mmCIF file of C-alpha atoms in Angstrom:
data_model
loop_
_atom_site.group_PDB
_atom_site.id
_atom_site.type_symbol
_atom_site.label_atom_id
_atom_site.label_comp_id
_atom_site.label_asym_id
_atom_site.label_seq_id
_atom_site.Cartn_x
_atom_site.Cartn_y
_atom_site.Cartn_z
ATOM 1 C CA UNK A 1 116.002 86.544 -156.381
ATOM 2 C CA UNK A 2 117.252 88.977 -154.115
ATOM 3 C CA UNK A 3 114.020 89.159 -151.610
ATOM 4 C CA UNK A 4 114.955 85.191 -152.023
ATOM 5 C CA UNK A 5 118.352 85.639 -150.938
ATOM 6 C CA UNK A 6 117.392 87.995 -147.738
ATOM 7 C CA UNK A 7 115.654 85.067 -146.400
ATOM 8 C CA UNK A 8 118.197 82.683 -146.487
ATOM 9 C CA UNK A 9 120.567 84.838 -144.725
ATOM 10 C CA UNK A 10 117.341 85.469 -142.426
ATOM 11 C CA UNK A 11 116.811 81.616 -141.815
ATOM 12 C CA UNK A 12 121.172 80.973 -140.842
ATOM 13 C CA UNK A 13 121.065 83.619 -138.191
ATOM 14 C CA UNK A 14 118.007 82.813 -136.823
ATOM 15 C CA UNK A 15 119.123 78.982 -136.876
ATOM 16 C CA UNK A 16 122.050 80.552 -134.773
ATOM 17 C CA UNK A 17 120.360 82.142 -132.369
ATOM 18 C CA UNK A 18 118.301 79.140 -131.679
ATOM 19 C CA UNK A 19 120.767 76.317 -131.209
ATOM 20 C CA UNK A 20 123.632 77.163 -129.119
ATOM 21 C CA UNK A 21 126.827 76.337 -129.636
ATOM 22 C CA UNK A 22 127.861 72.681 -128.034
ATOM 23 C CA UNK A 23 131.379 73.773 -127.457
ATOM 24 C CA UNK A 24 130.241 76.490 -125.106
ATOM 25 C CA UNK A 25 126.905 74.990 -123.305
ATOM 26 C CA UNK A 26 126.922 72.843 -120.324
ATOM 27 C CA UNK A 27 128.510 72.762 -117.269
ATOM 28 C CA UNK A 28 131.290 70.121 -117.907
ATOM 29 C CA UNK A 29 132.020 71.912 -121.199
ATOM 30 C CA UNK A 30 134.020 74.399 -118.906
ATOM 31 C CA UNK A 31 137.841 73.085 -119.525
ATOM 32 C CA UNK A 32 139.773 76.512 -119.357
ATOM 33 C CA UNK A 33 140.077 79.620 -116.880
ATOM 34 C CA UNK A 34 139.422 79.270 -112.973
ATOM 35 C CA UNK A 35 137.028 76.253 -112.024
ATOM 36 C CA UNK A 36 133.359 78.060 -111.216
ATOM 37 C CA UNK A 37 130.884 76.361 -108.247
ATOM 38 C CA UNK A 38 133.169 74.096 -106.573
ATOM 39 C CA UNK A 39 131.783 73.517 -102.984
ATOM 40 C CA UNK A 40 134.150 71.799 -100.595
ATOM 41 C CA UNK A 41 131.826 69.329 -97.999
ATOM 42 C CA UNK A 42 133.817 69.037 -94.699
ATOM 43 C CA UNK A 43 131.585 65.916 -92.899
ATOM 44 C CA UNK A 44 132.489 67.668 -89.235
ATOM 45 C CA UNK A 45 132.506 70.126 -87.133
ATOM 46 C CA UNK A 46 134.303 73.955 -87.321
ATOM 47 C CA UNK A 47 138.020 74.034 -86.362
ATOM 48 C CA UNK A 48 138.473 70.507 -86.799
ATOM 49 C CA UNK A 49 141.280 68.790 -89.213
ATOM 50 C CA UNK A 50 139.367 68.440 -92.167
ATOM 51 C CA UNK A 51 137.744 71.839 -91.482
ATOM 52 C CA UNK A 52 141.183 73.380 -91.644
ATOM 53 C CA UNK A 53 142.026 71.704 -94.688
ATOM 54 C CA UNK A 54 139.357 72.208 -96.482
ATOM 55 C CA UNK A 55 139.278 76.524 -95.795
ATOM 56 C CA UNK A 56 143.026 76.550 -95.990
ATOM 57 C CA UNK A 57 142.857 74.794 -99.441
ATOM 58 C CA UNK A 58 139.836 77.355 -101.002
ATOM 59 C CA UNK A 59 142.415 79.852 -99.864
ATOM 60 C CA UNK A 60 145.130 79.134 -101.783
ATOM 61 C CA UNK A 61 142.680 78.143 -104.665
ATOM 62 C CA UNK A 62 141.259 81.152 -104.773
ATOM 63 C CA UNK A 63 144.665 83.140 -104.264
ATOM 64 C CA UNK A 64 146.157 81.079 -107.209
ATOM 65 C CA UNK A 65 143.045 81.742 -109.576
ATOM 66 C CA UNK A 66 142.303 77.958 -109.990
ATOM 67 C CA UNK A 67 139.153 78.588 -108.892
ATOM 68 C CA UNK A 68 136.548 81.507 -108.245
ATOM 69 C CA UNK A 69 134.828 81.805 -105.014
ATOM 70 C CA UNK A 70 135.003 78.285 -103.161
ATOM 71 C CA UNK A 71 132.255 77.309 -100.619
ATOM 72 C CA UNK A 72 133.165 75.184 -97.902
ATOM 73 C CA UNK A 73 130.455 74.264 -95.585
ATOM 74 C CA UNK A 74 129.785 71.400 -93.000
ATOM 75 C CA UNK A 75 127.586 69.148 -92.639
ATOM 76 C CA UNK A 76 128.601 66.905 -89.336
ATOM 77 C CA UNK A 77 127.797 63.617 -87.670
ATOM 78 C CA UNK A 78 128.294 59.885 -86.847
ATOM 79 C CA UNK A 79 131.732 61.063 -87.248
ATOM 80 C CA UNK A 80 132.509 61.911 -91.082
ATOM 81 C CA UNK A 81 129.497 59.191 -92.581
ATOM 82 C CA UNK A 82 127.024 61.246 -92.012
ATOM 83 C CA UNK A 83 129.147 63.726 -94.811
ATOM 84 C CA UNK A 84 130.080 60.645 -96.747
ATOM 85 C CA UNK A 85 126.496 59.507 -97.503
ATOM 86 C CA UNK A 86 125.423 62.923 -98.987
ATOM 87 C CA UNK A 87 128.951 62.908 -101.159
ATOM 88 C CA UNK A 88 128.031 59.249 -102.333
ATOM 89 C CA UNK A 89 124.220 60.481 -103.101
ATOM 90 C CA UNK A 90 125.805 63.505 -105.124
ATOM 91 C CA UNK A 91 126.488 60.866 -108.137
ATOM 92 C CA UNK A 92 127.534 62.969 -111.024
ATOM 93 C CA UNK A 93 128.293 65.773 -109.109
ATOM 94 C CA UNK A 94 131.749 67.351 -110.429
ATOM 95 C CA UNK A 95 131.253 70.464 -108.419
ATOM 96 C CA UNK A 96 131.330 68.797 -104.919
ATOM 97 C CA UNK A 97 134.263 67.085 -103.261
ATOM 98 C CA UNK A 98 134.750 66.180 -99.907
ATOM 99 C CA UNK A 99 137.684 66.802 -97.552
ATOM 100 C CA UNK A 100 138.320 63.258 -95.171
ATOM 101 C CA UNK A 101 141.236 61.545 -94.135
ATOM 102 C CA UNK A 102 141.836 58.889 -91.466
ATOM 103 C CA UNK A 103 138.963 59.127 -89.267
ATOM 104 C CA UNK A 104 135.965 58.840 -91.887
ATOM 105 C CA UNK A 105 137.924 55.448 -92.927
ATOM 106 C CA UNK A 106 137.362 54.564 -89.123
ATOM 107 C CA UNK A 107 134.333 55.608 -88.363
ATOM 108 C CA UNK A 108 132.552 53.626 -91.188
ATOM 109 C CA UNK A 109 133.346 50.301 -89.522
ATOM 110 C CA UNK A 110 132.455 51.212 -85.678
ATOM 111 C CA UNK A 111 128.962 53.097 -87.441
ATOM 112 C CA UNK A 112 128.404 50.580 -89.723
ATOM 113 C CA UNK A 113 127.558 53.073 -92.158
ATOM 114 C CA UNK A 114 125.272 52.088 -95.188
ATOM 115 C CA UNK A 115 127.996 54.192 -97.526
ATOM 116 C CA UNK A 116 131.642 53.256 -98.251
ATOM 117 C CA UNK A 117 134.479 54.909 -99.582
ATOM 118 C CA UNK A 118 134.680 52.479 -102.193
ATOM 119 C CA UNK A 119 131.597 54.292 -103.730
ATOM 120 C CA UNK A 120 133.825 57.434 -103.755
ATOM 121 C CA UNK A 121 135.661 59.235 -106.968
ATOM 122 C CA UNK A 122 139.549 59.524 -105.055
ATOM 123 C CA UNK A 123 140.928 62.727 -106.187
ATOM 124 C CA UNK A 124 144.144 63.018 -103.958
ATOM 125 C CA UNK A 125 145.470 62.413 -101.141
ATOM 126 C CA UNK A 126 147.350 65.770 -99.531
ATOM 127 C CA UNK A 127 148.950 65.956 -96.237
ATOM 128 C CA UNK A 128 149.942 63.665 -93.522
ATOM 129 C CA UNK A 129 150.178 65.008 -89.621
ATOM 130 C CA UNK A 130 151.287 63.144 -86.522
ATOM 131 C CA UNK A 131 148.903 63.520 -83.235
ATOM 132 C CA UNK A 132 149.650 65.432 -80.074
ATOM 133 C CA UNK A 133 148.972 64.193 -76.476
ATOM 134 C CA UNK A 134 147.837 67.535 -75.334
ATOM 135 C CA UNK A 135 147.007 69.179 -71.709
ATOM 136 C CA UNK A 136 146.097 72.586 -70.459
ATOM 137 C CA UNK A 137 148.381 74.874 -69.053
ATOM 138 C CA UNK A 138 147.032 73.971 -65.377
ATOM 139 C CA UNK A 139 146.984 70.609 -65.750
ATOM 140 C CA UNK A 140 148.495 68.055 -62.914
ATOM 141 C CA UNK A 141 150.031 66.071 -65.580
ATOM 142 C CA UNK A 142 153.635 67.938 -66.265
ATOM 143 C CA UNK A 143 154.927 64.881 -68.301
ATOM 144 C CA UNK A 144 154.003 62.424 -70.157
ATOM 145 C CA UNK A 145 155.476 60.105 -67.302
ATOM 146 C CA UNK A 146 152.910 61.762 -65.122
ATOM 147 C CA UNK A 147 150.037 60.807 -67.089
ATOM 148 C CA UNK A 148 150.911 57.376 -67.774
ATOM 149 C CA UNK A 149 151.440 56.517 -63.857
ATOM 150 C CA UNK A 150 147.875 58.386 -62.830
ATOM 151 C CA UNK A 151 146.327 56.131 -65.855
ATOM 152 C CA UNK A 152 147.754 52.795 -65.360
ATOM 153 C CA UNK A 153 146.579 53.502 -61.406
ATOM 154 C CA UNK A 154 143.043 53.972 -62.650
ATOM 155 C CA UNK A 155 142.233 53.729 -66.055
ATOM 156 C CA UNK A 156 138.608 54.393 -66.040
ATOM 157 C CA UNK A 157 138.954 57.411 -63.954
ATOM 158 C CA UNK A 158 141.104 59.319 -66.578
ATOM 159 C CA UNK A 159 139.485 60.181 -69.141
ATOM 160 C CA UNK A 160 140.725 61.667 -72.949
ATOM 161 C CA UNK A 161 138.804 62.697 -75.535
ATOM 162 C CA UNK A 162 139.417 62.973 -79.332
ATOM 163 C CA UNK A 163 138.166 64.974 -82.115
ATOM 164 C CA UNK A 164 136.785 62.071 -84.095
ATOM 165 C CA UNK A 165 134.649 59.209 -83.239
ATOM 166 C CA UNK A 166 135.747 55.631 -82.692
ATOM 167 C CA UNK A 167 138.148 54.118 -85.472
ATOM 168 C CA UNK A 168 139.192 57.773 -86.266
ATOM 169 C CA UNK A 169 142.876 58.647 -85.343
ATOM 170 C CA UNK A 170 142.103 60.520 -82.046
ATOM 171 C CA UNK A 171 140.729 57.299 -81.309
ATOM 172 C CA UNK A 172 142.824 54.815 -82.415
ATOM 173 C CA UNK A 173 146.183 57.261 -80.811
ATOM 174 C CA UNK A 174 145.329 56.568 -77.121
ATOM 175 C CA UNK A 175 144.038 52.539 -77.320
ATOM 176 C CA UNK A 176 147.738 51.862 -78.942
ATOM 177 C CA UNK A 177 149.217 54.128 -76.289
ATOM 178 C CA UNK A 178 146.740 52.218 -73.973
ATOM 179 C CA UNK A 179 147.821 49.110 -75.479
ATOM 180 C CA UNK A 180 151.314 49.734 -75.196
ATOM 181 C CA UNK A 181 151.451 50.308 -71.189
ATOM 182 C CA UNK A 182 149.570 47.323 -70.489
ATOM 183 C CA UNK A 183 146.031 48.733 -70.632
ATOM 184 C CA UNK A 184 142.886 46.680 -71.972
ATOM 185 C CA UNK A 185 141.836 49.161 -74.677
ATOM 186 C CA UNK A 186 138.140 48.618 -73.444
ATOM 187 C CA UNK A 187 138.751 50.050 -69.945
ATOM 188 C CA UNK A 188 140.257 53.546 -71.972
ATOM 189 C CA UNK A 189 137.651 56.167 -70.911
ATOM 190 C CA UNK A 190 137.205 57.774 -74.413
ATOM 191 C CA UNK A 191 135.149 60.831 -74.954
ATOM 192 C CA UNK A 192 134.226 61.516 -78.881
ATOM 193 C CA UNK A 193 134.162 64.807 -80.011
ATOM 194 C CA UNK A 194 132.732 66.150 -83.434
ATOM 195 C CA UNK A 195 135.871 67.678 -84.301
ATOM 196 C CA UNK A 196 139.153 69.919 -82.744
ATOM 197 C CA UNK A 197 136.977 72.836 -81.919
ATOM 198 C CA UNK A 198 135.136 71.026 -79.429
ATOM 199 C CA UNK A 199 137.730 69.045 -77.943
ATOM 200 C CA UNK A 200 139.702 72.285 -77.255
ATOM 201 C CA UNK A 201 137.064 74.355 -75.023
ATOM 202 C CA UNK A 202 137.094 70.444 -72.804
ATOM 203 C CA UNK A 203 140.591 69.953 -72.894
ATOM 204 C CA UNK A 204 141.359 73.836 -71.657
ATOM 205 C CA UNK A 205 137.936 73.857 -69.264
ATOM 206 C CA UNK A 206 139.232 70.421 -67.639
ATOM 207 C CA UNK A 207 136.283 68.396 -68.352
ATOM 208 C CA UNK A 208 138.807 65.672 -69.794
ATOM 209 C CA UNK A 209 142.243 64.929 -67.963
ATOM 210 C CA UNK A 210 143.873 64.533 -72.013
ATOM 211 C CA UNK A 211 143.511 65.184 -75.666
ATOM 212 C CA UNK A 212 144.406 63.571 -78.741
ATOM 213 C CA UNK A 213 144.455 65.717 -81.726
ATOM 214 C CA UNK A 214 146.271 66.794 -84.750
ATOM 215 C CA UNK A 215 148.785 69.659 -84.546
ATOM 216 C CA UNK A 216 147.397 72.089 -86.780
ATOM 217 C CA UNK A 217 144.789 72.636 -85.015
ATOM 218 C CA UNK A 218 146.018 73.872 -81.608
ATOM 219 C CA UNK A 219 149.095 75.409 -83.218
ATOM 220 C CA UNK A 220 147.939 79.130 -81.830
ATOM 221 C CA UNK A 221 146.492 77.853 -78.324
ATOM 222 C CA UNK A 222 149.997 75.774 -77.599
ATOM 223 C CA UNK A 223 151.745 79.248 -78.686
ATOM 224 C CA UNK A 224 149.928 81.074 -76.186
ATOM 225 C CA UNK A 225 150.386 78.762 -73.752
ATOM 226 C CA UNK A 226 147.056 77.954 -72.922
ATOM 227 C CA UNK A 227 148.040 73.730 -74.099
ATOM 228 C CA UNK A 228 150.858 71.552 -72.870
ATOM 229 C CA UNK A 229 151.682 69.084 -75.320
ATOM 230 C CA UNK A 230 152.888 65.698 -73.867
ATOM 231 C CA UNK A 231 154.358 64.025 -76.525
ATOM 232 C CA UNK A 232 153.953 63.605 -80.977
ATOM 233 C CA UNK A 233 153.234 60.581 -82.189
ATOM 234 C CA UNK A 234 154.801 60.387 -85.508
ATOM 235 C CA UNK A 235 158.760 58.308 -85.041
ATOM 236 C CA UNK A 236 160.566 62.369 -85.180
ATOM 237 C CA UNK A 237 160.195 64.765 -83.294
ATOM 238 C CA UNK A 238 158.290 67.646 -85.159
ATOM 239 C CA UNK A 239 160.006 71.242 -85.371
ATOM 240 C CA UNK A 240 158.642 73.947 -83.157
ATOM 241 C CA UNK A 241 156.702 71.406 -80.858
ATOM 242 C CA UNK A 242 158.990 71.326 -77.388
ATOM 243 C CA UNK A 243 157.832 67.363 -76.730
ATOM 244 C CA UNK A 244 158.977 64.219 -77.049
ATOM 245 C CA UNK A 245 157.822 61.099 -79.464
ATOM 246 C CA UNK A 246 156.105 59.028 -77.904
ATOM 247 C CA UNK A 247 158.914 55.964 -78.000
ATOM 248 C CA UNK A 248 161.455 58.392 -76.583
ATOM 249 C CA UNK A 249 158.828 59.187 -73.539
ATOM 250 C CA UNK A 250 158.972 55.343 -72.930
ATOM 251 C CA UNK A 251 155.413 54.324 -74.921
ATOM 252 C CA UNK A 252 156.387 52.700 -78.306
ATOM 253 C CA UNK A 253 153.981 53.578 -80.388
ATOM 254 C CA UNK A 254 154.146 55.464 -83.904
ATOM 255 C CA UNK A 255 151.443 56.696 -85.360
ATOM 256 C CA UNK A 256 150.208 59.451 -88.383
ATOM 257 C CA UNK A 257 147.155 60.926 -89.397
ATOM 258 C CA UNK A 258 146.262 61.730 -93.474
ATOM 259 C CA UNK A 259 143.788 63.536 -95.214
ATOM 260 C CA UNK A 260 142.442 63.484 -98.416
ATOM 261 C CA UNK A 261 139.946 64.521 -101.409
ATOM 262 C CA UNK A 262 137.391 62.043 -102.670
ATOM 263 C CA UNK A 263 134.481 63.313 -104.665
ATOM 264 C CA UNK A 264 131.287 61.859 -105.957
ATOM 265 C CA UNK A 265 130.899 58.641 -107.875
ATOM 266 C CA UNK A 266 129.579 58.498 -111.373
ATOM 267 C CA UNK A 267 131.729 60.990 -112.825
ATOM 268 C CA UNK A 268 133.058 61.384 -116.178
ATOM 269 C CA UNK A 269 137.120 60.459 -117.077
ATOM 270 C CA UNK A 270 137.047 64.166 -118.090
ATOM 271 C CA UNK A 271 135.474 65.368 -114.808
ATOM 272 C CA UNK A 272 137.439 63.293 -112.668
ATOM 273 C CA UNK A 273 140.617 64.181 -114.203
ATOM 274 C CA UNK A 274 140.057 67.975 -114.140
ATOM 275 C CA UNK A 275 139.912 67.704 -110.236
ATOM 276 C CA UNK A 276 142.338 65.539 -110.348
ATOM 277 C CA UNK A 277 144.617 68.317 -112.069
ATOM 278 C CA UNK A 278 142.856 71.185 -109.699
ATOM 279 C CA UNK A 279 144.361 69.750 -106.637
ATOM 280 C CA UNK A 280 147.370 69.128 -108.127
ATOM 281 C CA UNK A 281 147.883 72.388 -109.428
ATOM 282 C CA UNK A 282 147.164 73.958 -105.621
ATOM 283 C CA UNK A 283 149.625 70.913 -104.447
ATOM 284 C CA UNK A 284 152.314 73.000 -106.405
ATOM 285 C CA UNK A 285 151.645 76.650 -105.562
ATOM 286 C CA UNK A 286 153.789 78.608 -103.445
ATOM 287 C CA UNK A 287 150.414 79.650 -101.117
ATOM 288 C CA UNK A 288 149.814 75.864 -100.596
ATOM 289 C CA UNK A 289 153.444 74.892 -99.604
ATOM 290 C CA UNK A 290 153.865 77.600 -97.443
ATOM 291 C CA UNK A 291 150.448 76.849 -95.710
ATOM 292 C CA UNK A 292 151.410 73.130 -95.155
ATOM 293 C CA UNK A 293 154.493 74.361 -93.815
ATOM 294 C CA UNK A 294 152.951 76.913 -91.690
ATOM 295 C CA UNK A 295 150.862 74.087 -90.376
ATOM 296 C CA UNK A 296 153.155 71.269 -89.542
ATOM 297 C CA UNK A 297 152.117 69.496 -92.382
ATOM 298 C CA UNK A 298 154.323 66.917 -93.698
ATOM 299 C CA UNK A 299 153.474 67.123 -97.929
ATOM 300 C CA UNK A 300 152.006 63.268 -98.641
ATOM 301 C CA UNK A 301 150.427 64.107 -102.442
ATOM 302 C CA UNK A 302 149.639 61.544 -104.069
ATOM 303 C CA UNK A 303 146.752 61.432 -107.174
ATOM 304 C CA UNK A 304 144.104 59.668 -108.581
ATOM 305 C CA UNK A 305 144.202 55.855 -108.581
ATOM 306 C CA UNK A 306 147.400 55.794 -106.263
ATOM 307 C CA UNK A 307 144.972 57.583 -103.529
ATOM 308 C CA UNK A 308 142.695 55.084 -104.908
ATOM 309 C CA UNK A 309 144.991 52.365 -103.966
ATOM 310 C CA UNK A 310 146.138 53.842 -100.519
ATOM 311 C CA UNK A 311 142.323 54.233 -99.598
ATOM 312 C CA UNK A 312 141.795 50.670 -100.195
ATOM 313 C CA UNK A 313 144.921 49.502 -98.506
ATOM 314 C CA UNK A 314 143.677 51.499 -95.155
ATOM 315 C CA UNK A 315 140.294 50.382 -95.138
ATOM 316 C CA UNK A 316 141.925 46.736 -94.491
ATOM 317 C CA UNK A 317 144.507 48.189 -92.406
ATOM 318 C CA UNK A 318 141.931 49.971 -89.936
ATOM 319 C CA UNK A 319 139.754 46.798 -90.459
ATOM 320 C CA UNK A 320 142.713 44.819 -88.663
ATOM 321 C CA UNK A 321 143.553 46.975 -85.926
ATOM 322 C CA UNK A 322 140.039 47.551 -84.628
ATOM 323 C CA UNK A 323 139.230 43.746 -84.846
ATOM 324 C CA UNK A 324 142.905 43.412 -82.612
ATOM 325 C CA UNK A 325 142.031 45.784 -80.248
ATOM 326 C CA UNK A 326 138.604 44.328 -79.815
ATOM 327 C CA UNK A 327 137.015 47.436 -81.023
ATOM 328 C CA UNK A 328 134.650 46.281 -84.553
#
């Protein structure tokens, strides 16, 4: 009987060691403690918007123990749908999410891109940032009076570049300013660039007369001196930025940038929610409000199925501007 007994408390550990537990296997059984293997896809270049974003946000992350060692790493071209074709092919993936905003929204019209971000998981929608009508420090154009009168006397010959493609903000910026002074958007000299970091070295080598581009990214160079910016183009005026609004400068034109989170389709109500709650959580740390502030952000959160909602709302909205301005 005993011998008998032995074996049975043989068999239950062995049975055990065999079958795991199902709480604890898996990876979307992980529901506590800092979020393991998230990568962050940024679909441009280094030092560009969503590049900034995207590192400043595994910062704080990481700083706030949400999560444990985030990898952010690019993967460029056709300006963001080259990035939003591998997130949509990710299906299932809750460990991938992609940092975006205005420009991929653009640039999926004018590319004609086989992806959407209707395919997407939205996660949140984080910051919104006006554009700057940026020069170098030797530039000709000391106002942005100046550069309005040498444009409108030859629009083809002055050129400005962006750090998205067409239908992105840099883009869309200058054919509204165009637009605004009397200029056919189609005779606008644009120059696309795969992000901010590139546009800088032209804009301060003086391969392009202007730049369009989004604060945060120049914020050390306009410091220095090395950038004169012309004018914002949000309706205020934004603090620490010695320029005018666009309107007040005489071109009536208001415009904002946004950026966002979307992640893979296909995920699980469980999966999706948990990054819906990791982004909120940075939204409302002390390391991510002081970065937006530090940045010249202007805090936009909004979660989920309102992003949803917003994302679907600009799609149309972009649809209808680049149809008016003869652009898609």
């Amino acid at each position: 009987m005993r011998i008998r007994n032995w074996l049975a408390v043989l068999a239950a550990v062995a049975a055990t060691l065999v079958v795991p537990p199902l709480l604890t296997s898996g990876a979307g059984a992980e529901t506590t403690g800092p979020m393991r293997g998230l990568r962050i896809l940024v679909p441009n270049a280094p030092g560009g918007g969503y590049d900034v974003t995207a590192r400043t946000a595994a910062k704080a992350m990481d700083e706030v123990e949400l999560t444990r060692n985030v990898e952010v790493f690019n993967l460029p071209g056709a300006g963001g749908t080259v990035g939003l074709g591998r997130t949509v092919a990710e299906a299932g993936n809750q460990r991938l999410v992609m940092s975006m905003g205005l420009g991929v929204v653009g640039s999926v019209f004018t590319n004609k891109a086989p992806s959407s971000l209707a395919e997407t998981t939205p996660i949140a929608k984080l910051t919104e940032e006006p554009d700057i009508v940026v020069v170098g420090k030797d530039s000709p154009y000391r106002t942005l009076a100046d550069l309005v009168t040498a444009w409108k006397a030859n629009p083809g010959a002055v050129t400005v570049g962006g750090g998205s493609n067409p239908g992105g903000p840099d883009h869309l910026a200058p054919m509204l300013m165009a637009k605004a002074i009397g200029l056919e958007p189609k005779r606008v000299s644009y120059i696309p660039y795969d992000g901010g970091g590139e546009l800088l070295a032209s804009v301060l080598g003086g391969k392009i007369h202007f730049g369009v581009s989004g604060i945060s990214e120049y914020v050390d160079q306009i410091k220095a001196g090395e950038l004169r910016v012309l004018a914002v183009t949000s309706a205020n005026r934004v603090k620490d930025i010695d320029a005018p609004t666009l309107t007040e400068a005489g071109v009536p034109v208001n415009f904002t940038n946004w950026r966002g989170i979307v992640a893979p389709p296909g995920l699980s109500d469980v999966e999706r929610q948990r990054l819906v709650e990791l982004f909120q959580k940075l939204h409302d740390s002390p390391q991510w409000q002081e970065a937006v502030r530090r940045n010249g952000w202007t805090d936009a959160f909004s979660p989920g199925e309102k992003f949803g909602e917003f994302l679907a709302a600009e799609s149309k909205r972009v649809a209808d501007v680049l149809k008016e301005l003869g652009l898609a």
